[in-house]
Coordinates of C-alpha atoms and ligand atoms in Angstrom, one line a residue:
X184 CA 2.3 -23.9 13.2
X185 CA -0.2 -24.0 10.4
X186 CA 1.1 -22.9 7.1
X187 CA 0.9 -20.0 5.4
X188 CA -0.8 -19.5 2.7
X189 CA 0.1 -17.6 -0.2
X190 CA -0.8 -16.7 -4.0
X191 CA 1.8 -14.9 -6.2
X192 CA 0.2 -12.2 -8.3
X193 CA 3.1 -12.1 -11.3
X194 CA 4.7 -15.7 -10.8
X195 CA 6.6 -15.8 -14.2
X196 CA 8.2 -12.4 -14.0
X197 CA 11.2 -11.3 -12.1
X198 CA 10.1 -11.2 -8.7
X199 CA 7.7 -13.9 -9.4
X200 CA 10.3 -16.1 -10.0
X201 CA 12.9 -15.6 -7.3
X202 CA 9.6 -15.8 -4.8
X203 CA 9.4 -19.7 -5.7
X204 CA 13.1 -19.8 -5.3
X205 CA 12.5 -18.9 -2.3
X206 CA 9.7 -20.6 -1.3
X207 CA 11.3 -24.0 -2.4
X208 CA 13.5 -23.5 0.8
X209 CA 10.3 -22.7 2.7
X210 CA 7.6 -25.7 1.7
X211 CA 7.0 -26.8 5.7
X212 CA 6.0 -23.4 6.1
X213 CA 4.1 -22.2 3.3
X214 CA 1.3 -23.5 1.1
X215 CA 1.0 -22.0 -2.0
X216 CA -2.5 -21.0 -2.9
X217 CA -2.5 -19.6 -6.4
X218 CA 0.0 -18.2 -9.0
X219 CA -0.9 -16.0 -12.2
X220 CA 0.9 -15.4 -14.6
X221 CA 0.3 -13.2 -17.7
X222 CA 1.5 -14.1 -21.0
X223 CA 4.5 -16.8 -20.3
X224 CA 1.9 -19.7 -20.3
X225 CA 5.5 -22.2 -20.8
X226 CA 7.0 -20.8 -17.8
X227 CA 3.3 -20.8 -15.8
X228 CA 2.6 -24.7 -17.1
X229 CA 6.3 -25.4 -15.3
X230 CA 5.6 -23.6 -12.1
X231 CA 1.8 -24.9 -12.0
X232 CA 3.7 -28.4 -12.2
X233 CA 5.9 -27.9 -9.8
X234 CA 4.4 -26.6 -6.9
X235 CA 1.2 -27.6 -7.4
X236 CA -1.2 -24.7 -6.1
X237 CA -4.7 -24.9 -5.6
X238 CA -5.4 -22.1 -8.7
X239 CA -3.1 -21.2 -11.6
X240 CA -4.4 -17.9 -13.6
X241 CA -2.8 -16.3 -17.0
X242 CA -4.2 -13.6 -19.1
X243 CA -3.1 -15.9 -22.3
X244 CA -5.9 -18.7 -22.4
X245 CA -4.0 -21.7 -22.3
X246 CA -5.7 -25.2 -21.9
X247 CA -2.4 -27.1 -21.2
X248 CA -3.2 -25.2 -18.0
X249 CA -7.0 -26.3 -17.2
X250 CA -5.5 -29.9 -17.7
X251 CA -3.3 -29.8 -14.4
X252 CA -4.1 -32.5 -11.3
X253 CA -6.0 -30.9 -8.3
X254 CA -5.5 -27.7 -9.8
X255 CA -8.4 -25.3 -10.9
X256 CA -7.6 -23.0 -14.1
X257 CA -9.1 -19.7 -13.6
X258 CA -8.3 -17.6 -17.0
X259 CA -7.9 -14.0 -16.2
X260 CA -8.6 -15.0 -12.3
X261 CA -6.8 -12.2 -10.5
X262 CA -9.8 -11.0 -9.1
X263 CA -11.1 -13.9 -8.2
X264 CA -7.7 -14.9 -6.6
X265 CA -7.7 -11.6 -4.5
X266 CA -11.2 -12.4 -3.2
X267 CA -10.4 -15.6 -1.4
X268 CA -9.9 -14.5 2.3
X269 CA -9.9 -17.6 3.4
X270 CA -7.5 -19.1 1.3
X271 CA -4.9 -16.2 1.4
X272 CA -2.9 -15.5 4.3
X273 CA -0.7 -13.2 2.1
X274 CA -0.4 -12.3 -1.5
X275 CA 3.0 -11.4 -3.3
X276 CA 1.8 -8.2 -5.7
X277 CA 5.1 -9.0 -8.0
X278 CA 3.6 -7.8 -11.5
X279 CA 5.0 -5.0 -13.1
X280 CA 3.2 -1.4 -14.0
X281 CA -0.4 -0.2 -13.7
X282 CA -1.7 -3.7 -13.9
X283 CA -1.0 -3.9 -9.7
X284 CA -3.1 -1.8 -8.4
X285 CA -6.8 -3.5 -9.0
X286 CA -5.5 -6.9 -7.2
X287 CA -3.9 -4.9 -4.7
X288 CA -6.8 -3.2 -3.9
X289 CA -9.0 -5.8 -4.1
X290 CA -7.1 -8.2 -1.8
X291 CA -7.2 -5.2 0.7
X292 CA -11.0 -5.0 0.5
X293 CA -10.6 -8.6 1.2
X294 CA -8.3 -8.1 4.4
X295 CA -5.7 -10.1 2.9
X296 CA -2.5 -8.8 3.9
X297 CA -0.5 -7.8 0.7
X298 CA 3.2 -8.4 0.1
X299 CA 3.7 -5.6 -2.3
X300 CA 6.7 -5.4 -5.0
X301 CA 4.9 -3.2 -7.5
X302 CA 5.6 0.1 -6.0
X303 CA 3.6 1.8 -9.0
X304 CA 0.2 0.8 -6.9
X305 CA 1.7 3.4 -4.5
X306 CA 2.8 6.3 -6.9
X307 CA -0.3 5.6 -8.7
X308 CA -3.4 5.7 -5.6
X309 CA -1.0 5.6 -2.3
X310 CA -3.7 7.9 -0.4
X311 CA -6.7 5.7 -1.2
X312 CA -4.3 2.4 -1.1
X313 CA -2.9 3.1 2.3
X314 CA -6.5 4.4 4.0
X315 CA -8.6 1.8 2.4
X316 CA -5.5 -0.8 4.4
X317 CA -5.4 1.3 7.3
X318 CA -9.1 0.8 7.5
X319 CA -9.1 -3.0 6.9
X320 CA -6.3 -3.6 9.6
X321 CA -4.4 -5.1 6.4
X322 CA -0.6 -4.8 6.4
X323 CA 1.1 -3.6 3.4
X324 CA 4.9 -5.6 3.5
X325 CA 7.0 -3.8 0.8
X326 CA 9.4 -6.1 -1.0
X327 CA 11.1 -3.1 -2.5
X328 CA 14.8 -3.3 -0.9
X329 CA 15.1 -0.4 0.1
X330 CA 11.7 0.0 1.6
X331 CA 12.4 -3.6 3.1
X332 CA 15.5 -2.5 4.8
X333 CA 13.6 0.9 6.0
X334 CA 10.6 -1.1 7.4
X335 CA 13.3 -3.4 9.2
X336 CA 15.0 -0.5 10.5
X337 CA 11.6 1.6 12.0
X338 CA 11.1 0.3 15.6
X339 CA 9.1 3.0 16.0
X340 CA 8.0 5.6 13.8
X341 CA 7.8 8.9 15.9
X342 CA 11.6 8.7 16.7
X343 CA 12.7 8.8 12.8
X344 CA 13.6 12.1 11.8
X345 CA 14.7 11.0 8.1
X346 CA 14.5 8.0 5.8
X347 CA 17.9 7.4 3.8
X348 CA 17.1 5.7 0.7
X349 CA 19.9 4.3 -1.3
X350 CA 20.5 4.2 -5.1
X351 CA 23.0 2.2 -7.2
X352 CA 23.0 5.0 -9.7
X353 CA 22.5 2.5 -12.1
X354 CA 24.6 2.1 -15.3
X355 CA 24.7 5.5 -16.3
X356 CA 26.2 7.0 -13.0
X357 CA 29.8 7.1 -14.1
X358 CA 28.7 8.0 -18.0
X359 CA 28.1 11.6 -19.3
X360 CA 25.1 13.1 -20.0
X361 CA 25.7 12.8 -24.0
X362 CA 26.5 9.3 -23.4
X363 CA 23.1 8.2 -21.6
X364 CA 21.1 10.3 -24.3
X365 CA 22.5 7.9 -27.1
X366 CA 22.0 4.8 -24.6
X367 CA 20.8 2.1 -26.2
X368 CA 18.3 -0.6 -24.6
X369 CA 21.2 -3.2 -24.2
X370 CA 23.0 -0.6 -22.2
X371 CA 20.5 0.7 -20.5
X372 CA 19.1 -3.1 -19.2
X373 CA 22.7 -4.0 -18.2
X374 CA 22.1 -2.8 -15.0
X375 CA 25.5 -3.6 -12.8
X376 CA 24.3 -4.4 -9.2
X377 CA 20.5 -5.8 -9.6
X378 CA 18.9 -8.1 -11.9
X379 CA 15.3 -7.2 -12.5
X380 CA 12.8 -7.0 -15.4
X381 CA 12.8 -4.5 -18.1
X382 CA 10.3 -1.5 -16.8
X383 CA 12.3 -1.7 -13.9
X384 CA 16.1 -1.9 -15.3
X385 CA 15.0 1.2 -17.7
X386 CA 13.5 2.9 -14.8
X387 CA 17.0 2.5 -12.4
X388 CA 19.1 3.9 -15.7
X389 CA 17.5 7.0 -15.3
X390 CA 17.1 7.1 -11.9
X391 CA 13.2 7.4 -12.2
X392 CA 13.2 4.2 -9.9
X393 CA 14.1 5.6 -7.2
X394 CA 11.6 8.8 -8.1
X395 CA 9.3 6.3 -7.7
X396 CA 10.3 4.8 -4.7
X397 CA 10.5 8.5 -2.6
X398 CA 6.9 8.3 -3.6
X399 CA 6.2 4.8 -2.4
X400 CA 8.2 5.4 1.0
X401 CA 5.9 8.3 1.8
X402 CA 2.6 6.2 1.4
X403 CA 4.2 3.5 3.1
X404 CA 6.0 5.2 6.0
X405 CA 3.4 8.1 5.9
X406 CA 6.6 10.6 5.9
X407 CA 6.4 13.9 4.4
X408 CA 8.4 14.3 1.7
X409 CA 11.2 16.6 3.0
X410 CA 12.1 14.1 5.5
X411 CA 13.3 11.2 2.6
X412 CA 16.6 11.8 1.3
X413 CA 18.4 9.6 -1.6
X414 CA 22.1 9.0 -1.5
X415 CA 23.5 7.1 -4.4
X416 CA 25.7 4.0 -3.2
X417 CA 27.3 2.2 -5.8
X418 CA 27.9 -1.0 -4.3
X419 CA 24.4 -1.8 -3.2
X420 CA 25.2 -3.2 -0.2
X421 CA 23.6 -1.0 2.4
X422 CA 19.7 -1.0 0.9
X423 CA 18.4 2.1 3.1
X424 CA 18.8 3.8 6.2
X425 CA 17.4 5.7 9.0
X426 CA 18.1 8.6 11.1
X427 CA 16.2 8.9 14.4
X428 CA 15.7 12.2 16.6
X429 CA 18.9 11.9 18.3
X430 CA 21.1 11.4 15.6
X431 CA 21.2 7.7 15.4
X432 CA 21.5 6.3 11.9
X433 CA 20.5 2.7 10.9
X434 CA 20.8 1.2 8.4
X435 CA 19.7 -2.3 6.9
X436 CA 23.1 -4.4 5.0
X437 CA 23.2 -7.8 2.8
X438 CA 24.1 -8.7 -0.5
X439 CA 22.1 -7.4 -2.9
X440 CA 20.1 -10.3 -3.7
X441 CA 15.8 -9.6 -3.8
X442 CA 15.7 -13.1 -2.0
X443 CA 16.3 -11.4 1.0
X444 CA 13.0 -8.5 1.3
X445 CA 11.4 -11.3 -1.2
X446 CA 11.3 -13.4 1.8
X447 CA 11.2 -11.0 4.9
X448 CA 7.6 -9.6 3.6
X449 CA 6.6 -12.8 3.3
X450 CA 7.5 -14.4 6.9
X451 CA 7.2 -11.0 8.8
X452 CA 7.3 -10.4 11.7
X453 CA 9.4 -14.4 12.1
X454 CA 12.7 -14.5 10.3
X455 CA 13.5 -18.0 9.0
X456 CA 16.5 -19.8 7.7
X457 CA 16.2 -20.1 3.7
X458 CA 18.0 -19.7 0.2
X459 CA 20.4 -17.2 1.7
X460 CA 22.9 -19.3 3.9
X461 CA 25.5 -17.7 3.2
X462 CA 26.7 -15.2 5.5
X463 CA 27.2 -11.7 5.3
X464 CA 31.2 -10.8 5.1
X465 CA 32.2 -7.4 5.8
X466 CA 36.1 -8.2 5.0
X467 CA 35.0 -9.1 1.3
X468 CA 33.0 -5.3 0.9
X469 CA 35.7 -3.5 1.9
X470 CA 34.6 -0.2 1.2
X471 CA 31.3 1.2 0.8
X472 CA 30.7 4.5 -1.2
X473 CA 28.4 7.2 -0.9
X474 CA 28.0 10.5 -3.0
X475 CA 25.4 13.0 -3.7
X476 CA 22.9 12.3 -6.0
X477 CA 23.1 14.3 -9.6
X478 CA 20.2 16.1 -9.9
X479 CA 20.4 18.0 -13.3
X480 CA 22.0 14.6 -14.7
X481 CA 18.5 12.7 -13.5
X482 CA 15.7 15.5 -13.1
X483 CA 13.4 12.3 -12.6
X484 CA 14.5 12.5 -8.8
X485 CA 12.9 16.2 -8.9
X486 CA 9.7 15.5 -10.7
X487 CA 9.3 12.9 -8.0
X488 CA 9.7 15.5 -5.4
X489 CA 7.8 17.6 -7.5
X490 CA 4.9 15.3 -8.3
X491 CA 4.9 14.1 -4.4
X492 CA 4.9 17.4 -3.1
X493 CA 1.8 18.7 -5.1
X494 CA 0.2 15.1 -4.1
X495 CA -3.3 13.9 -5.3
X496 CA -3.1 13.0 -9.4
X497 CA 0.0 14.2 -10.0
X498 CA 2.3 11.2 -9.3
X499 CA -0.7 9.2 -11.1
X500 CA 0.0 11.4 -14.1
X501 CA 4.0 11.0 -13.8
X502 CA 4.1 7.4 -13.6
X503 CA 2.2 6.8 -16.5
X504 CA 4.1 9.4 -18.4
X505 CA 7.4 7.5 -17.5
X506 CA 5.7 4.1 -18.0
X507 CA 4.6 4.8 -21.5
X508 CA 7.4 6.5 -22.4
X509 CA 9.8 3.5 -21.1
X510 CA 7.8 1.1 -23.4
X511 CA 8.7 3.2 -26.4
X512 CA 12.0 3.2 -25.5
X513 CA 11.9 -0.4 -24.9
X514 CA 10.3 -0.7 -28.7
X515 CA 13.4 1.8 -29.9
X516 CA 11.7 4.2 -31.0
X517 CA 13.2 7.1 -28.5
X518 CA 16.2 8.0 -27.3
X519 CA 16.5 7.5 -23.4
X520 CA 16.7 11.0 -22.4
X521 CA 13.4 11.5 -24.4
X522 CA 11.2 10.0 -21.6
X523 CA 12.7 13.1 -19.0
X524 CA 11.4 15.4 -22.0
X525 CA 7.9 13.8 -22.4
X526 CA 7.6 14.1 -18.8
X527 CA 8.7 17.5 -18.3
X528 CA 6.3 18.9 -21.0
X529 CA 3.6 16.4 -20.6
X530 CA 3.5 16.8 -16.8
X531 CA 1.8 20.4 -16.9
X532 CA -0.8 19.3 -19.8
X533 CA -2.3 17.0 -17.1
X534 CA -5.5 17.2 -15.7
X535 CA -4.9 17.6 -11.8
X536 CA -6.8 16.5 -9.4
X537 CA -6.4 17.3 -5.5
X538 CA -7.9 13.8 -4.4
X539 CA -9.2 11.3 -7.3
X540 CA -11.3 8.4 -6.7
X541 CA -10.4 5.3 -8.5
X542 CA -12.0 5.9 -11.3
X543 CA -10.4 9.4 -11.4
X544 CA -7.2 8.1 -11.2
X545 CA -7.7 5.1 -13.7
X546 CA -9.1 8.0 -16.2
X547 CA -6.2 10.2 -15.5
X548 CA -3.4 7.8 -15.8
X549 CA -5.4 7.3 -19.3
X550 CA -5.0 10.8 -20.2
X551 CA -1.6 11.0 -19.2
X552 CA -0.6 7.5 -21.6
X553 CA -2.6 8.9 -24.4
X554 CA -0.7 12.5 -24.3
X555 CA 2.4 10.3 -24.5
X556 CA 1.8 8.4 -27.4
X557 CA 0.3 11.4 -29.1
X558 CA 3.8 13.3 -28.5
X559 CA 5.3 10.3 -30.0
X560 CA 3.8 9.8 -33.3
Ligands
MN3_261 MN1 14.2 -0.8 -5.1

């Protein structure tokens, strides 16, 4: 078996960084084209070092990096990355925020299969995303654990009749409402199943993650949006379920470690032995909860329905509402609950339109961030 080859789009973040984990336990089986990084040029230098790829790219010019044996220093190289068919056999889409969905897209044009853990490519352009892949026979693996464990749960499509998407409920689930509004960013990043970047940690304290992720699993899964239901499961153990016509639920189990989907987008459709050795022990769960999600506590899950349901600009418009608003609250300078306020009154200020183009939708997730930093000044 040749290797694979791969380039990691977003080495130095979280995802980034648990992909080499994992693909030090991998090295007969993968080559690793290219990673790029953004501003961590330290961390980059290491990696570069260490695994030696073909092309290392950071959006911090960094000549430490050009200096590198048999390895070419592209600065700001993403595209250039995503154009190399035949050097990609798969690229890991692990950067955070709106900066996915150009690579993303141009790795599809491409026909490079895509490995994608930045579900706000999805919320963002899913239509065009998933028709321009459709089109190019490329396959979109999600690394998102709960779409992971769907995909491995789908043997065929026509006989689901829901997807079950599971939510921790994040730090806030056992708080009240008063408590989360004075969060502050320590508490709201001490996220108690799953460790993850910032965006990401803010966005599963107030449950907008998994807004975003109904959105992603109906691009993905092509499922209307009444058929995806979100049941919050505190111990993050079973990472997303389906029910098929006849009443059969299954459901995908493991520890929650991003190891696991990191790796099974990347090897699919072969499972191989890796970081994870350890088996699975029921006896040590014990229990596993399950309750009804909260939906006045965390209206993000209804502007996701909301946003999804209407379709074309709208979840374009939401996420980049929420992301702006997360980065102020990451600076300090709102309270967490403000960034369900900016959304609810920014949401209808939007310009809406039925299907965008790119450009549309790169121009109206521009509106949307300017409205939000406007309301915030
Ligand atoms: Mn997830």
């Amino acid at each position: 078996m040749p290797k694979r080859k791969i380039s990691i789009i977003g080495s130095t973040g979280s995802i980034g960084r648990q992909a080499l984990e994992v693909l030090e336990y991998l090295q007969d089986k993968f080559e690793i084209t290219a990673l790029a990084g953004g501003l961590n040029t330290d961390l980059l230098l290491e990696q570069a070092e260490k695994f030696r790829p073909k092309y290392v790219s950071s959006d911090k010019y960094d000549e430490r990096l050009g200096k590198i044996n048999g390895c070419k220093y592209l600065f700001n190289g993403l595209e250039e990355i995503c154009s190399k068919k035949d050097e990609n056999d798969i690229i890991l889409v692990a950067v955070s925020g709106k900066v996915g969905l150009k690579p993303t897209l141009k790795a599809i044009e491409n026909g490079i299969d895509i490995a994608l853990a930045n579900k706000e490519t999805l919320v963002m352009a899913g239509d065009i995303v998933m028709a321009k892949a459709r089109e190019k026979g490329v396959k979109i693996l999600p690394v998102d654990s709960e779409h992971s464990a769907i995909h491995q749960c789908i043997k065929e499509i026509n006989q689901v009749r829901k997807l079950i998407i599971t939510a921790s409920g994040g730090p806030f689930l056992k708080k009240s409402r008063e408590e989360m509004h004075n969060a502050t960013v320590e508490q709201a990043l001490a996220h108690p199943k799953w460790n993850m970047g910032k965006k990401i940690t803010v966005d599963s304290a107030t449950l907008m993650n998994k807004g975003l992720e109904i959105i992603e699993a109906h691009h993905l899964f092509n499922m209307p949006y009444e058929k995806i239901d979100v049941i919050i499961h505190p111990q993050s153990v079973v990472h997303s379920a389906i029910e098929n016509k006849d009443g059969s639920v299954i459901a995908q189990l493991g520890v929650p470690s991003m190891h696991i989907p990191i790796q099974y987008a990347i090897s699919y459709p072969e499972r191989f032995e890796g970081i994870k050795t350890q088996s699975f022990s029921f006896a040590d769960i014990a229990r596993l909860d399950f309750e009804k999600p909260d939906f006045e506590k965390f209206p993000s899950l209804n502007y996701a329905y909301n946003a999804g349901r209407k379709g074309g600009s709208a979840t374009t418009s939401l996420n980049a509402i929420n992301e702006e608003a997360v980065f102020a609250f990451l600076r300090g300078e709102i309270k967490l609950c403000r960034i369900y306020d900016l959304i609810e009154n920014l949401m209808p200020q939007c310009t809406f339109i039925a299907k965008p183009t790119i450009d549309e939708i790169f121009e109206l997730d521009k509106e949307a961030r300017e409205l939000t930093k406007k309301s915030l000044l």
